[in-house]
PDB file of N, CA and C in Angstrom:
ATOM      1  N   UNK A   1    -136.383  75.883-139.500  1.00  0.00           N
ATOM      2  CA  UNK A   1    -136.976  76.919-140.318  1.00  0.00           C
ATOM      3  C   UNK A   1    -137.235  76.405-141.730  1.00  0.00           C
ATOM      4  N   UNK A   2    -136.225  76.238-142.088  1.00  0.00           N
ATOM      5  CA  UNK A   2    -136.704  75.474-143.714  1.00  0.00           C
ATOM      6  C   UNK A   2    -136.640  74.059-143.879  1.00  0.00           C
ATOM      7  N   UNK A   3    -136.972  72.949-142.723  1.00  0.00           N
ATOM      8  CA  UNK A   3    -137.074  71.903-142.955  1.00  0.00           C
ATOM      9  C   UNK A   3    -138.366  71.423-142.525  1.00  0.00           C
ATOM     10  N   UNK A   4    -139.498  72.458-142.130  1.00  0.00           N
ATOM     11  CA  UNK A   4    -140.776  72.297-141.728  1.00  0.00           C
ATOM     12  C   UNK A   4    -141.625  72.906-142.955  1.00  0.00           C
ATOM     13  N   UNK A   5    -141.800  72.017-143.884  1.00  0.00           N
ATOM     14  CA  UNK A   5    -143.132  72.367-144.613  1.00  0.00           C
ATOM     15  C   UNK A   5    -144.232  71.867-144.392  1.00  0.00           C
ATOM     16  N   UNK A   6    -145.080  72.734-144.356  1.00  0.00           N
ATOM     17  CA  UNK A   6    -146.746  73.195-143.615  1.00  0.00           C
ATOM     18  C   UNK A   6    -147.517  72.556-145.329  1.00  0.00           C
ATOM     19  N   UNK A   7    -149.023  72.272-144.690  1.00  0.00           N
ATOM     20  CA  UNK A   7    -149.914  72.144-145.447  1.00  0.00           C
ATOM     21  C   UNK A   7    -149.940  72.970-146.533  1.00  0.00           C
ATOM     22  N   UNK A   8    -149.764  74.646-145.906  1.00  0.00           N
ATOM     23  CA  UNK A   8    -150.119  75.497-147.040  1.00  0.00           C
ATOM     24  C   UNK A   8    -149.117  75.916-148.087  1.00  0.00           C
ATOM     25  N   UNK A   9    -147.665  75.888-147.462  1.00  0.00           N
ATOM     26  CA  UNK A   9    -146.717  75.778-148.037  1.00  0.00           C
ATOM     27  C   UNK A   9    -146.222  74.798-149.066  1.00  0.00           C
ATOM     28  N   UNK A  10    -146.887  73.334-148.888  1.00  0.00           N
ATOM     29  CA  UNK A  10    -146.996  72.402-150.212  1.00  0.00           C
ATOM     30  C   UNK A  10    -148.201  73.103-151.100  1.00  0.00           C
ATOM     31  N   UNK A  11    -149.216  73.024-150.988  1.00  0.00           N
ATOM     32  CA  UNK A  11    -150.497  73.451-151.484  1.00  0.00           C
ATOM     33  C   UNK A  11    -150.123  75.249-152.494  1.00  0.00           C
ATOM     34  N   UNK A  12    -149.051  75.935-151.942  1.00  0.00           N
ATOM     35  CA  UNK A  12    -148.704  76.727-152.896  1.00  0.00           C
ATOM     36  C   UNK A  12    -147.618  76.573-154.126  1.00  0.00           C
ATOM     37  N   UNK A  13    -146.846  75.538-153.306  1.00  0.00           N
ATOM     38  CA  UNK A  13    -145.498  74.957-154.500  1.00  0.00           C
ATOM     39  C   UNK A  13    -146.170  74.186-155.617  1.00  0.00           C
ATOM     40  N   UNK A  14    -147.298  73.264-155.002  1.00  0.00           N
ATOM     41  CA  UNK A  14    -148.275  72.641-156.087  1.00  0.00           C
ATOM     42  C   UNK A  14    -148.800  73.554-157.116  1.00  0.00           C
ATOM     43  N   UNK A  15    -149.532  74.847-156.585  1.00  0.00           N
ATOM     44  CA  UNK A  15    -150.087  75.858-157.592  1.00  0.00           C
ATOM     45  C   UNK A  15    -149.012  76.232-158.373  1.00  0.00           C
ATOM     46  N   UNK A  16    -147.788  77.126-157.750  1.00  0.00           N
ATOM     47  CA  UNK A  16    -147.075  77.575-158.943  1.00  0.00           C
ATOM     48  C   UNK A  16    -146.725  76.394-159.949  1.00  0.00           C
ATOM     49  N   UNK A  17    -146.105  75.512-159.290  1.00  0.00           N
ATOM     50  CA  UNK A  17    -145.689  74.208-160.293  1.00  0.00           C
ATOM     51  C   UNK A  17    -146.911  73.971-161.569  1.00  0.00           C
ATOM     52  N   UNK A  18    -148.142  73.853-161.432  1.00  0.00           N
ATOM     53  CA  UNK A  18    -148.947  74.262-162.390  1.00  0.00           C
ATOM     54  C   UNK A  18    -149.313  75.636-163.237  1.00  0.00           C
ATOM     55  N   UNK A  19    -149.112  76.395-162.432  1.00  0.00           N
ATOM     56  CA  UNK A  19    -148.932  77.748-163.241  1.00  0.00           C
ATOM     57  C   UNK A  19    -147.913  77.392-164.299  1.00  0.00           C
ATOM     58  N   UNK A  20    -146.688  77.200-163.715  1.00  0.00           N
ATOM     59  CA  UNK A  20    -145.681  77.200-164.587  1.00  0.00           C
ATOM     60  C   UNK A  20    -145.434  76.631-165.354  1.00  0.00           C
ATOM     61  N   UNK A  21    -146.219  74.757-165.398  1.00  0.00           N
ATOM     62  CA  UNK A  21    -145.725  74.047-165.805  1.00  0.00           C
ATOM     63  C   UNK A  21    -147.026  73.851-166.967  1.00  0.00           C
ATOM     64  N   UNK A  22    -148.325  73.604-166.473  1.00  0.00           N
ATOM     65  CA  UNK A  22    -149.862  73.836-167.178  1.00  0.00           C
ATOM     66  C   UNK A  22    -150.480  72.317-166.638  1.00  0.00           C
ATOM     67  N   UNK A  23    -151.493  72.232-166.810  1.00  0.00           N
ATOM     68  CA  UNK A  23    -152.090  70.991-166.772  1.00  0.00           C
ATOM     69  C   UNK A  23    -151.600  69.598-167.257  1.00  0.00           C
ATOM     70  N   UNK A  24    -151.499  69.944-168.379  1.00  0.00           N
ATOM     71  CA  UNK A  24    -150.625  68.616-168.923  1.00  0.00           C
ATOM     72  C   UNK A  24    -149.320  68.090-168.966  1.00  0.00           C
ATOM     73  N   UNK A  25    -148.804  69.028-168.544  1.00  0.00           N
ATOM     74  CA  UNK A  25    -147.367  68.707-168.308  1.00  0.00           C
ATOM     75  C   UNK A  25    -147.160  67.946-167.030  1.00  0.00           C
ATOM     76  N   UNK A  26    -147.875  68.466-166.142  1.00  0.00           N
ATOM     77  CA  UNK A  26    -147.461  68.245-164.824  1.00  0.00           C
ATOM     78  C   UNK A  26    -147.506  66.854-164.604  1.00  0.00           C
ATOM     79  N   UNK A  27    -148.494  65.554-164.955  1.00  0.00           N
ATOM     80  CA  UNK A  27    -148.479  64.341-164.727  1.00  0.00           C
ATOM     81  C   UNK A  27    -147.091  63.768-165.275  1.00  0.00           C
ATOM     82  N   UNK A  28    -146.531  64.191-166.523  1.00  0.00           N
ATOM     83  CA  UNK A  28    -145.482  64.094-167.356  1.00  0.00           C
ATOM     84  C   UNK A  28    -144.142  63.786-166.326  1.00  0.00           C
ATOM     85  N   UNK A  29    -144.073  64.760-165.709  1.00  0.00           N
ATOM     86  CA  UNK A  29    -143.296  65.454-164.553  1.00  0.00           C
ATOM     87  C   UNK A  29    -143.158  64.901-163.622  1.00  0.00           C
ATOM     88  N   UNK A  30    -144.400  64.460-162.713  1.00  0.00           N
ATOM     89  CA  UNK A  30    -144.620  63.519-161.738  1.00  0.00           C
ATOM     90  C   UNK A  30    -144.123  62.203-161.955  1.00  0.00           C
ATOM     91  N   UNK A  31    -144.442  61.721-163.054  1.00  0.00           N
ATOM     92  CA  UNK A  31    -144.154  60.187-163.120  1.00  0.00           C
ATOM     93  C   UNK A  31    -142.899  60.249-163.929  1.00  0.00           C
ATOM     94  N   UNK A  32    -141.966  61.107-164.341  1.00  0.00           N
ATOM     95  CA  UNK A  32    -140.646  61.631-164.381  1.00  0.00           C
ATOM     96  C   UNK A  32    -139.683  61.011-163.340  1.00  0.00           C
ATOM     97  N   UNK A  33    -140.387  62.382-162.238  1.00  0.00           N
ATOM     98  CA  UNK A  33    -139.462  62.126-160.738  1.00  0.00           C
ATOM     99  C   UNK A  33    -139.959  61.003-159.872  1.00  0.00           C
ATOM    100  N   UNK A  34    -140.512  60.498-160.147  1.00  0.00           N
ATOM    101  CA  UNK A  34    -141.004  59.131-159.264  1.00  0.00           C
ATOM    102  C   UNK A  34    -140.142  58.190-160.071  1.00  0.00           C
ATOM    103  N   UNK A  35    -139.667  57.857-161.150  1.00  0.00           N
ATOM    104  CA  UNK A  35    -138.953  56.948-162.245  1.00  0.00           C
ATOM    105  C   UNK A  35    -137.636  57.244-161.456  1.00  0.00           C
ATOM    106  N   UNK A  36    -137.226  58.470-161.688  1.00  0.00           N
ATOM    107  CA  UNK A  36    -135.612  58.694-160.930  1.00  0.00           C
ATOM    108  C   UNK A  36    -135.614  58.414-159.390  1.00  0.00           C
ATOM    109  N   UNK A  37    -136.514  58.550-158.507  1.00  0.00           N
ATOM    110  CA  UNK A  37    -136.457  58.009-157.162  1.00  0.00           C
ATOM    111  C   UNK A  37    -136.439  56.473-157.073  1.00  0.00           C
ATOM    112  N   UNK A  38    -137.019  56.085-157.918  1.00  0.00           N
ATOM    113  CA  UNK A  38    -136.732  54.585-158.302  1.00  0.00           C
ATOM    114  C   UNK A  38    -135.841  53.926-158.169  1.00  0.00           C
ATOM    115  N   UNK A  39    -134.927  54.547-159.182  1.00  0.00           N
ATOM    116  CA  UNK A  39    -134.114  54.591-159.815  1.00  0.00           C
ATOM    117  C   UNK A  39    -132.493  54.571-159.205  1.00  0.00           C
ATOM    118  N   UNK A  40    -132.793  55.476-158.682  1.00  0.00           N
ATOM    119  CA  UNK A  40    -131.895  55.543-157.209  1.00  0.00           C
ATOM    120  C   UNK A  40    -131.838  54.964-156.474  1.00  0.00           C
ATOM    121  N   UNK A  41    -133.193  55.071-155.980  1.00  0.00           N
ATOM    122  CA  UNK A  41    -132.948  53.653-154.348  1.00  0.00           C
ATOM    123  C   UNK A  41    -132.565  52.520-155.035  1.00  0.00           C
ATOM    124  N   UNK A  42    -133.175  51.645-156.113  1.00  0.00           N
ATOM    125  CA  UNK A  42    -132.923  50.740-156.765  1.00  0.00           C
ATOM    126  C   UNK A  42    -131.191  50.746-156.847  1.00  0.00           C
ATOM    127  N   UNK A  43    -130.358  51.637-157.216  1.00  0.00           N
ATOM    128  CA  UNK A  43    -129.056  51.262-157.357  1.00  0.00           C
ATOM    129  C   UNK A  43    -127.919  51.472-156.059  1.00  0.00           C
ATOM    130  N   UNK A  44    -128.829  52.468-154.863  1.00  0.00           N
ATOM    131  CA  UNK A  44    -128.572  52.697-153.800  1.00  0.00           C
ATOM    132  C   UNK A  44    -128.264  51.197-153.123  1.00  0.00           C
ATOM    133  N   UNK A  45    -129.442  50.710-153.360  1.00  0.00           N
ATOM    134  CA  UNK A  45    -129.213  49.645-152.555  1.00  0.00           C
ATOM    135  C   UNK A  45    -128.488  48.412-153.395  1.00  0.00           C
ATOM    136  N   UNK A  46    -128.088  48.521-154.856  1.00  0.00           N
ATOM    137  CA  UNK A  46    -126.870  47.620-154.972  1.00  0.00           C
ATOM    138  C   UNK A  46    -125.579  47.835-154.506  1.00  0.00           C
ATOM    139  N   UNK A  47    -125.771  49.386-154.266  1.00  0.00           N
ATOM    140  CA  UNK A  47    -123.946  49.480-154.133  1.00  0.00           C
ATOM    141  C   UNK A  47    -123.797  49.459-152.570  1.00  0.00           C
ATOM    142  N   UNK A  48    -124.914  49.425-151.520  1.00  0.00           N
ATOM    143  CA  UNK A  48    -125.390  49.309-150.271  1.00  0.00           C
ATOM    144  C   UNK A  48    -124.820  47.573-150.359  1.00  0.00           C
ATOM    145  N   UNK A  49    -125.278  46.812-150.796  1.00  0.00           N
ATOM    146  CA  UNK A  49    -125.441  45.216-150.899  1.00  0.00           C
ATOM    147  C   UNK A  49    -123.727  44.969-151.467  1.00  0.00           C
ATOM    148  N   UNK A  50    -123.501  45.644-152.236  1.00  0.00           N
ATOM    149  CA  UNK A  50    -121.570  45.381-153.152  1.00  0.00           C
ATOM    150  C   UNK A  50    -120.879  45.543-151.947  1.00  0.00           C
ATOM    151  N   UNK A  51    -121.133  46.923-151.155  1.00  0.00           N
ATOM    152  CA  UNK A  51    -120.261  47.150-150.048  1.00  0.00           C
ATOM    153  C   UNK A  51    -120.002  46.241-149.109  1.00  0.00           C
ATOM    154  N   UNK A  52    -121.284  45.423-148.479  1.00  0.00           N
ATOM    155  CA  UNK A  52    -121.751  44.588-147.852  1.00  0.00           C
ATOM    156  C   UNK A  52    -120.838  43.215-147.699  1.00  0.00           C
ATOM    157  N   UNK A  53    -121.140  42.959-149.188  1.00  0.00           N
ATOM    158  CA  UNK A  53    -120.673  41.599-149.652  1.00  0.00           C
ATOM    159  C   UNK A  53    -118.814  41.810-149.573  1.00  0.00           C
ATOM    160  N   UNK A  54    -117.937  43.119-150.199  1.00  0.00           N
ATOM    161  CA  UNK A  54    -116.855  42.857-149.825  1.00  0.00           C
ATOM    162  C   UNK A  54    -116.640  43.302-148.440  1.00  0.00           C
ATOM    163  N   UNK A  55    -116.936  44.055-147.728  1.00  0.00           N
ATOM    164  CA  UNK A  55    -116.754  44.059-146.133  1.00  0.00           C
ATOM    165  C   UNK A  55    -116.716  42.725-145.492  1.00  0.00           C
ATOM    166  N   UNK A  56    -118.034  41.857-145.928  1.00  0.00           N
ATOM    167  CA  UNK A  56    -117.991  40.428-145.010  1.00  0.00           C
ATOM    168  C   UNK A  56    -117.080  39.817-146.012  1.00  0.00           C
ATOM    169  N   UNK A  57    -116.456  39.647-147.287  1.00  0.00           N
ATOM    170  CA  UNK A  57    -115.298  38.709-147.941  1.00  0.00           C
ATOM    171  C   UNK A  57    -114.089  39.517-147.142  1.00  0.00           C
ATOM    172  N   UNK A  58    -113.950  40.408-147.077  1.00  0.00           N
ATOM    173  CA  UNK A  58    -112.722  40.874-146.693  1.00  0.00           C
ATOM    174  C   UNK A  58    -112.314  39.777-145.253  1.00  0.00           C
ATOM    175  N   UNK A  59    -112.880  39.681-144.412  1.00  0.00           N
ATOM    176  CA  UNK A  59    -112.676  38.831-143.078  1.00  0.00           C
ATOM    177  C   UNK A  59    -112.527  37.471-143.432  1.00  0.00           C
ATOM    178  N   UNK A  60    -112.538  36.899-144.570  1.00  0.00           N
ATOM    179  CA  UNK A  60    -112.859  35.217-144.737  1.00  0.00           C
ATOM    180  C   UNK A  60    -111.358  35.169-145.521  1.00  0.00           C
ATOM    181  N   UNK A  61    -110.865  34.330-145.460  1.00  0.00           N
ATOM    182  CA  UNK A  61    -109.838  33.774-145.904  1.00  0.00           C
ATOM    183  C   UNK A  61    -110.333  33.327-147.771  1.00  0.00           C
ATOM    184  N   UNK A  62    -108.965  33.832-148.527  1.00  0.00           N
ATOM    185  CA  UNK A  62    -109.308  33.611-149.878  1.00  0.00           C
ATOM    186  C   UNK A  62    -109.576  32.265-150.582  1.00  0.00           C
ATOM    187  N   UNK A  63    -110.562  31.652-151.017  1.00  0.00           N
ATOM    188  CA  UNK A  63    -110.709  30.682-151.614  1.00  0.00           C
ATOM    189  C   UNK A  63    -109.655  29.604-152.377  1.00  0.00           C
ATOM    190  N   UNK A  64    -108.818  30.374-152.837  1.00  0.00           N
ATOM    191  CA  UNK A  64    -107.454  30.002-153.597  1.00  0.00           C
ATOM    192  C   UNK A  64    -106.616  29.475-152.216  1.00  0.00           C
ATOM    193  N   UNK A  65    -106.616  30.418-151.426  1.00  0.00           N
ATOM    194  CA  UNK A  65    -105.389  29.798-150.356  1.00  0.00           C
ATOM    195  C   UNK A  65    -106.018  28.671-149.742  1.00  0.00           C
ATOM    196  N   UNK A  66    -107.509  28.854-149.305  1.00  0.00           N
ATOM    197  CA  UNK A  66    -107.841  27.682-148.949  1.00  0.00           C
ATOM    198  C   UNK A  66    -107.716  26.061-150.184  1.00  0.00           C
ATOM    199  N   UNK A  67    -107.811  26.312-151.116  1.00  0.00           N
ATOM    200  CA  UNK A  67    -108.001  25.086-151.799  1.00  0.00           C
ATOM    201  C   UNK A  67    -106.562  24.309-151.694  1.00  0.00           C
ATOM    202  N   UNK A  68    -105.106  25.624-151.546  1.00  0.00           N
ATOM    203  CA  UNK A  68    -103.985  24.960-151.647  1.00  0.00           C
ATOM    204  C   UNK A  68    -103.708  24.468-150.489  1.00  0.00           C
ATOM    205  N   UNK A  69    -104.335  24.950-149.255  1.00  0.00           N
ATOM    206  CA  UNK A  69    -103.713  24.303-148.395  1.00  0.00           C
ATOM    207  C   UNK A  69    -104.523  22.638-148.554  1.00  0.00           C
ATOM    208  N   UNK A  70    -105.773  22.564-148.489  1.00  0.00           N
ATOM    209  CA  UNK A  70    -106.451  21.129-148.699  1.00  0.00           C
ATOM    210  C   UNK A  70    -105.594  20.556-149.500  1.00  0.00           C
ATOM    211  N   UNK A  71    -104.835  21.000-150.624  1.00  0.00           N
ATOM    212  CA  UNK A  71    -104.059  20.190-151.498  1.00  0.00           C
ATOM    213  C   UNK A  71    -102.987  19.899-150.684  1.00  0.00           C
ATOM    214  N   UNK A  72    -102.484  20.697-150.005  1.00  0.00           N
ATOM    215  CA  UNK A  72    -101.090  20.287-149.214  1.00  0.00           C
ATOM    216  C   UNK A  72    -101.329  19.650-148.026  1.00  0.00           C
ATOM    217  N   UNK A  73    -102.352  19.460-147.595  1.00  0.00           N
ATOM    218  CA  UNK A  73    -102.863  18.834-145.872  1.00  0.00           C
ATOM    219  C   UNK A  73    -102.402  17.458-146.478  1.00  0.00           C
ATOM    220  N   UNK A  74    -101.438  16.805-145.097  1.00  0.00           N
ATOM    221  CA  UNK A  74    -101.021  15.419-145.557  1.00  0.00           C
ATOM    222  C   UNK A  74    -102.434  14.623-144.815  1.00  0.00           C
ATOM    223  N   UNK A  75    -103.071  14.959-144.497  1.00  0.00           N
ATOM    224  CA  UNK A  75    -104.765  14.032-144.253  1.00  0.00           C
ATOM    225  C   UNK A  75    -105.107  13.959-145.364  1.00  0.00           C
ATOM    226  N   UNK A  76    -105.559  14.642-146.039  1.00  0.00           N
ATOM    227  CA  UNK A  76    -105.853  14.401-147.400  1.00  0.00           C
ATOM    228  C   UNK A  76    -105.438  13.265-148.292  1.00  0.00           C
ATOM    229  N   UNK A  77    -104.448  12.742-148.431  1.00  0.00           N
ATOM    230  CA  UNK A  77    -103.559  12.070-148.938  1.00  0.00           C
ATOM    231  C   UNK A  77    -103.624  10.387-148.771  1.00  0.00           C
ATOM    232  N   UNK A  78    -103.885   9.967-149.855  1.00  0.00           N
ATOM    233  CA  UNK A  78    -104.383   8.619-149.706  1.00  0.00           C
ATOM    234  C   UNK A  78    -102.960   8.200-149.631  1.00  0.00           C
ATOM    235  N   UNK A  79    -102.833   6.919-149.022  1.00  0.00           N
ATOM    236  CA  UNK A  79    -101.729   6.096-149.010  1.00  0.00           C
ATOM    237  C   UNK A  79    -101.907   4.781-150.277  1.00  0.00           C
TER     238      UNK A  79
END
């Protein structure tokens, strides 16, 4: 019911939005909310990509433990 908007049903939200808003405002407005949709996905998808990156570090063994064990591997170890 209210997730089907019709041709005519945009085409009237457009009119009042100009009624209300006037001619000149309205471009103002538009390129407003197009800046914040931007804006969003743009940071959506860093914290999409942050999540990412510690989910796959979480499974890998820590860098630090790895370096000590190479320090402690007696292969390593010149004679």
């Amino acid at each position: 019911m209210f997730g089907k908007i019709g041709p005519m049903e945009l085409i009237l939200i457009l009119v009042i939005a100009l009624v209300v808003f006037g001619p000149k405002k309205l471009p103002e407005i538009g390129k407003a909310l197009g800046n914040a949709i931007n804006e969003f996905k743009k940071h959506s998808n860093k914290v999409s990509a942050e999540l990412e990156d510690a989910v796959s570090g979480a499974n890998e063994e820590p860098k630090i433990e790895n370096a000590k064990k190479a320090k402690d591997d007696p292969a390593n170890k010149k004679v």
